Amino acid sequence: MMRRRESLTLDMTPLVDVVFLLLIFFLVTSVFKKDELALLLNLPEGKEGGKMVKKKEAIIEMNRDSLAFNDHTVDFKKLDEELSRIEEKSLPVIVRIDKKVEYEQIIKLFDLLKKHGLNNLALVEKAAQ
């Protein structure tokens, strides 16, 4: 009597399970892109979380040596020109200020914002962990 050979096939079911598990693992462990800052800032910490502004906004960042407006390094004169171009005075202005910036510089910035009627300010803090 002759033996019949059975053909061997690879069972794909466990392979599909492994692929889906790897996909889920990489999605869960991936780090999503955070807001990119134009300047390296050491923000003060806050105890309560803030609201995120979802509509168009102007972003001002300040450290001891530099000032940035919408990801471009500027000086106070150039910032004055940029702020004068803003037509919508209710535009949210996101302000990130390093905690080591001198008080006089902060007042100078707020005076510029007041001069141009931009009063919708949001001061950004480092999120408490």
C-alpha atoms as an extended CHARMM CRD file, in Angstrom:
* protein
*
       129  EXT
         1         1  MET       CA              0.0000000000        0.0000000000        0.0000000000  PROA      1               0.0000000000
         2         2  MET       CA              1.2670000000        3.4080000000       -0.9640000000  PROA      2               0.0000000000
         3         3  ARG       CA              1.2570000000        6.3530000000        1.3280000000  PROA      3               0.0000000000
         4         4  ARG       CA             -0.1750000000        9.5840000000        0.0520000000  PROA      4               0.0000000000
         5         5  ARG       CA              1.7400000000       12.6730000000        0.8000000000  PROA      5               0.0000000000
         6         6  GLU       CA             -0.1940000000       15.5260000000        2.2160000000  PROA      6               0.0000000000
         7         7  SER       CA              0.9020000000       18.9340000000        1.1110000000  PROA      7               0.0000000000
         8         8  LEU       CA              2.1520000000       21.1880000000        3.8650000000  PROA      8               0.0000000000
         9         9  THR       CA              0.6820000000       24.6830000000        4.0330000000  PROA      9               0.0000000000
        10        10  LEU       CA              1.6540000000       27.5520000000        6.2260000000  PROA      10              0.0000000000
        11        11  ASP       CA             -1.1330000000       28.7220000000        8.5250000000  PROA      11              0.0000000000
        12        12  MET       CA             -1.3240000000       32.5380000000        8.1850000000  PROA      12              0.0000000000
        13        13  THR       CA             -3.7220000000       33.1720000000       11.0750000000  PROA      13              0.0000000000
        14        14  PRO       CA             -1.0690000000       33.5710000000       13.8160000000  PROA      14              0.0000000000
        15        15  LEU       CA              1.0280000000       35.7670000000       11.5210000000  PROA      15              0.0000000000
        16        16  VAL       CA             -1.8810000000       38.1850000000       11.0070000000  PROA      16              0.0000000000
        17        17  ASP       CA             -2.4010000000       38.3390000000       14.7840000000  PROA      17              0.0000000000
        18        18  VAL       CA              1.2590000000       39.1680000000       15.3660000000  PROA      18              0.0000000000
        19        19  VAL       CA              1.2190000000       41.9080000000       12.7160000000  PROA      19              0.0000000000
        20        20  PHE       CA             -1.8320000000       43.5490000000       14.3040000000  PROA      20              0.0000000000
        21        21  LEU       CA             -0.2620000000       43.3580000000       17.7640000000  PROA      21              0.0000000000
        22        22  LEU       CA              2.9090000000       45.0210000000       16.4600000000  PROA      22              0.0000000000
        23        23  LEU       CA              0.8800000000       47.7280000000       14.7500000000  PROA      23              0.0000000000
        24        24  ILE       CA             -1.0400000000       48.4680000000       17.9510000000  PROA      24              0.0000000000
        25        25  PHE       CA              2.2040000000       48.4790000000       19.9590000000  PROA      25              0.0000000000
        26        26  PHE       CA              3.8650000000       51.0430000000       17.6860000000  PROA      26              0.0000000000
        27        27  LEU       CA              0.7730000000       53.2750000000       17.5950000000  PROA      27              0.0000000000
        28        28  VAL       CA              0.4960000000       53.3020000000       21.3800000000  PROA      28              0.0000000000
        29        29  THR       CA              4.1960000000       53.8990000000       22.0600000000  PROA      29              0.0000000000
        30        30  SER       CA              4.8220000000       56.5210000000       19.3680000000  PROA      30              0.0000000000
        31        31  VAL       CA              5.3930000000       60.1080000000       20.4240000000  PROA      31              0.0000000000
        32        32  PHE       CA              3.2660000000       62.5860000000       18.5560000000  PROA      32              0.0000000000
        33        33  LYS       CA              4.7140000000       65.8780000000       17.3560000000  PROA      33              0.0000000000
        34        34  LYS       CA              4.5180000000       68.6250000000       19.9550000000  PROA      34              0.0000000000
        35        35  ASP       CA              4.4030000000       72.3700000000       19.3650000000  PROA      35              0.0000000000
        36        36  GLU       CA              7.6950000000       73.5060000000       17.9970000000  PROA      36              0.0000000000
        37        37  LEU       CA              9.1620000000       76.5110000000       19.7300000000  PROA      37              0.0000000000
        38        38  ALA       CA             11.2960000000       79.0970000000       18.0130000000  PROA      38              0.0000000000
        39        39  LEU       CA             13.2650000000       79.7580000000       21.2150000000  PROA      39              0.0000000000
        40        40  LEU       CA             14.4640000000       77.4700000000       23.9880000000  PROA      40              0.0000000000
        41        41  LEU       CA             12.3930000000       78.5180000000       27.0070000000  PROA      41              0.0000000000
        42        42  ASN       CA             12.2230000000       77.4610000000       30.6330000000  PROA      42              0.0000000000
        43        43  LEU       CA              8.5320000000       78.0950000000       31.3700000000  PROA      43              0.0000000000
        44        44  PRO       CA              7.1990000000       78.4680000000       34.9070000000  PROA      44              0.0000000000
        45        45  GLU       CA              5.0020000000       75.6260000000       36.1140000000  PROA      45              0.0000000000
        46        46  GLY       CA              1.2820000000       75.9810000000       36.7840000000  PROA      46              0.0000000000
        47        47  LYS       CA             -0.9960000000       73.9980000000       39.0410000000  PROA      47              0.0000000000
        48        48  GLU       CA             -4.0650000000       73.9970000000       36.8110000000  PROA      48              0.0000000000
        49        49  GLY       CA             -4.3440000000       73.0410000000       33.1590000000  PROA      49              0.0000000000
        50        50  GLY       CA             -5.1760000000       75.6750000000       30.5900000000  PROA      50              0.0000000000
        51        51  LYS       CA             -7.4290000000       75.7160000000       27.5780000000  PROA      51              0.0000000000
        52        52  MET       CA             -6.1000000000       75.1990000000       24.0950000000  PROA      52              0.0000000000
        53        53  VAL       CA             -6.9280000000       77.8790000000       21.5570000000  PROA      53              0.0000000000
        54        54  LYS       CA             -8.1000000000       76.2670000000       18.3180000000  PROA      54              0.0000000000
        55        55  LYS       CA             -8.5480000000       79.2090000000       15.9860000000  PROA      55              0.0000000000
        56        56  LYS       CA             -5.8700000000       81.3000000000       14.2930000000  PROA      56              0.0000000000
        57        57  GLU       CA             -3.4910000000       82.8810000000       16.7520000000  PROA      57              0.0000000000
        58        58  ALA       CA             -0.3280000000       84.9470000000       17.0440000000  PROA      58              0.0000000000
        59        59  ILE       CA              2.5250000000       83.3810000000       19.0090000000  PROA      59              0.0000000000
        60        60  ILE       CA              5.1200000000       85.4890000000       20.8210000000  PROA      60              0.0000000000
        61        61  GLU       CA              8.0760000000       83.8720000000       22.5950000000  PROA      61              0.0000000000
        62        62  MET       CA             10.6480000000       85.6460000000       24.7240000000  PROA      62              0.0000000000
        63        63  ASN       CA             13.8010000000       84.5910000000       26.5260000000  PROA      63              0.0000000000
        64        64  ARG       CA             16.5920000000       86.6780000000       28.0400000000  PROA      64              0.0000000000
        65        65  ASP       CA             18.3270000000       87.3030000000       24.7160000000  PROA      65              0.0000000000
        66        66  SER       CA             15.7350000000       86.8910000000       21.9700000000  PROA      66              0.0000000000
        67        67  LEU       CA             12.1910000000       87.5960000000       20.9010000000  PROA      67              0.0000000000
        68        68  ALA       CA             10.2120000000       85.5660000000       18.3620000000  PROA      68              0.0000000000
        69        69  PHE       CA              6.9230000000       86.2280000000       16.5820000000  PROA      69              0.0000000000
        70        70  ASN       CA              5.2180000000       83.3040000000       14.8090000000  PROA      70              0.0000000000
        71        71  ASP       CA              8.4490000000       81.2550000000       14.7070000000  PROA      71              0.0000000000
        72        72  HSD       CA             10.6300000000       84.1000000000       13.3700000000  PROA      72              0.0000000000
        73        73  THR       CA             13.2300000000       85.8490000000       15.5110000000  PROA      73              0.0000000000
        74        74  VAL       CA             12.5370000000       89.6000000000       15.6750000000  PROA      74              0.0000000000
        75        75  ASP       CA             13.4990000000       92.6460000000       17.7160000000  PROA      75              0.0000000000
        76        76  PHE       CA             11.0100000000       95.0170000000       19.3640000000  PROA      76              0.0000000000
        77        77  LYS       CA             10.9750000000       97.3600000000       16.3550000000  PROA      77              0.0000000000
        78        78  LYS       CA             10.1630000000       94.5220000000       13.9370000000  PROA      78              0.0000000000
        79        79  LEU       CA              7.5750000000       93.1540000000       16.4020000000  PROA      79              0.0000000000
        80        80  ASP       CA              5.9230000000       96.5890000000       16.4690000000  PROA      80              0.0000000000
        81        81  GLU       CA              5.6430000000       96.4700000000       12.6540000000  PROA      81              0.0000000000
        82        82  GLU       CA              4.2630000000       92.9190000000       12.6950000000  PROA      82              0.0000000000
        83        83  LEU       CA              1.6650000000       93.7480000000       15.3580000000  PROA      83              0.0000000000
        84        84  SER       CA              0.5340000000       96.8220000000       13.4140000000  PROA      84              0.0000000000
        85        85  ARG       CA             -0.3670000000       94.5310000000       10.4830000000  PROA      85              0.0000000000
        86        86  ILE       CA             -2.8710000000       92.5340000000       12.5580000000  PROA      86              0.0000000000
        87        87  GLU       CA             -6.3450000000       93.7100000000       11.5980000000  PROA      87              0.0000000000
        88        88  GLU       CA             -8.4420000000       91.4310000000       13.8150000000  PROA      88              0.0000000000
        89        89  LYS       CA             -7.9150000000       92.8760000000       17.3070000000  PROA      89              0.0000000000
        90        90  SER       CA             -9.6790000000       89.9470000000       19.0090000000  PROA      90              0.0000000000
        91        91  LEU       CA             -7.0130000000       87.5620000000       17.6610000000  PROA      91              0.0000000000
        92        92  PRO       CA             -5.6690000000       85.3530000000       20.4730000000  PROA      92              0.0000000000
        93        93  VAL       CA             -2.0550000000       86.1620000000       21.3010000000  PROA      93              0.0000000000
        94        94  ILE       CA             -0.1890000000       83.2140000000       22.8310000000  PROA      94              0.0000000000
        95        95  VAL       CA              2.7170000000       84.5020000000       24.9500000000  PROA      95              0.0000000000
        96        96  ARG       CA              5.5320000000       82.2250000000       26.1340000000  PROA      96              0.0000000000
        97        97  ILE       CA              8.0400000000       83.9790000000       28.3830000000  PROA      97              0.0000000000
        98        98  ASP       CA             11.0650000000       82.3750000000       29.9900000000  PROA      98              0.0000000000
        99        99  LYS       CA             10.9610000000       82.7680000000       33.7600000000  PROA      99              0.0000000000
       100       100  LYS       CA             14.3860000000       84.4530000000       33.7730000000  PROA      100             0.0000000000
       101       101  VAL       CA             13.3510000000       87.3670000000       31.5320000000  PROA      101             0.0000000000
       102       102  GLU       CA             13.7080000000       90.7630000000       33.1750000000  PROA      102             0.0000000000
       103       103  TYR       CA             10.4810000000       92.4190000000       34.2470000000  PROA      103             0.0000000000
       104       104  GLU       CA             11.2340000000       95.5340000000       32.1530000000  PROA      104             0.0000000000
       105       105  GLN       CA             11.2970000000       93.4500000000       28.9620000000  PROA      105             0.0000000000
       106       106  ILE       CA              7.9240000000       91.8870000000       29.7990000000  PROA      106             0.0000000000
       107       107  ILE       CA              6.3910000000       95.3320000000       30.4120000000  PROA      107             0.0000000000
       108       108  LYS       CA              7.8580000000       96.5500000000       27.1170000000  PROA      108             0.0000000000
       109       109  LEU       CA              6.1820000000       93.6040000000       25.3340000000  PROA      109             0.0000000000
       110       110  PHE       CA              2.8220000000       94.1840000000       27.0520000000  PROA      110             0.0000000000
       111       111  ASP       CA              3.0050000000       97.9070000000       26.2160000000  PROA      111             0.0000000000
       112       112  LEU       CA              3.4290000000       97.0040000000       22.5380000000  PROA      112             0.0000000000
       113       113  LEU       CA              0.4390000000       94.6660000000       22.6790000000  PROA      113             0.0000000000
       114       114  LYS       CA             -1.6670000000       97.3350000000       24.3950000000  PROA      114             0.0000000000
       115       115  LYS       CA             -0.5690000000       99.9550000000       21.8450000000  PROA      115             0.0000000000
       116       116  HSD       CA             -1.9940000000       97.8030000000       19.0390000000  PROA      116             0.0000000000
       117       117  GLY       CA             -5.1790000000       96.8860000000       20.9390000000  PROA      117             0.0000000000
       118       118  LEU       CA             -4.3220000000       93.2000000000       21.2720000000  PROA      118             0.0000000000
       119       119  ASN       CA             -5.8460000000       92.3030000000       24.6270000000  PROA      119             0.0000000000
       120       120  ASN       CA             -6.7940000000       88.6480000000       24.0880000000  PROA      120             0.0000000000
       121       121  LEU       CA             -3.6910000000       87.1890000000       25.7490000000  PROA      121             0.0000000000
       122       122  ALA       CA             -2.8890000000       83.6600000000       26.8600000000  PROA      122             0.0000000000
       123       123  LEU       CA              0.2300000000       83.2140000000       28.9690000000  PROA      123             0.0000000000
       124       124  VAL       CA              1.6200000000       79.7150000000       28.4940000000  PROA      124             0.0000000000
       125       125  GLU       CA              3.0420000000       77.7570000000       31.3830000000  PROA      125             0.0000000000
       126       126  LYS       CA              4.8010000000       74.4380000000       31.6000000000  PROA      126             0.0000000000
       127       127  ALA       CA              2.2820000000       71.6790000000       32.2360000000  PROA      127             0.0000000000
       128       128  ALA       CA              2.4530000000       70.1960000000       35.7300000000  PROA      128             0.0000000000
       129       129  GLN       CA              3.5310000000       66.5650000000       35.6680000000  PROA      129             0.0000000000
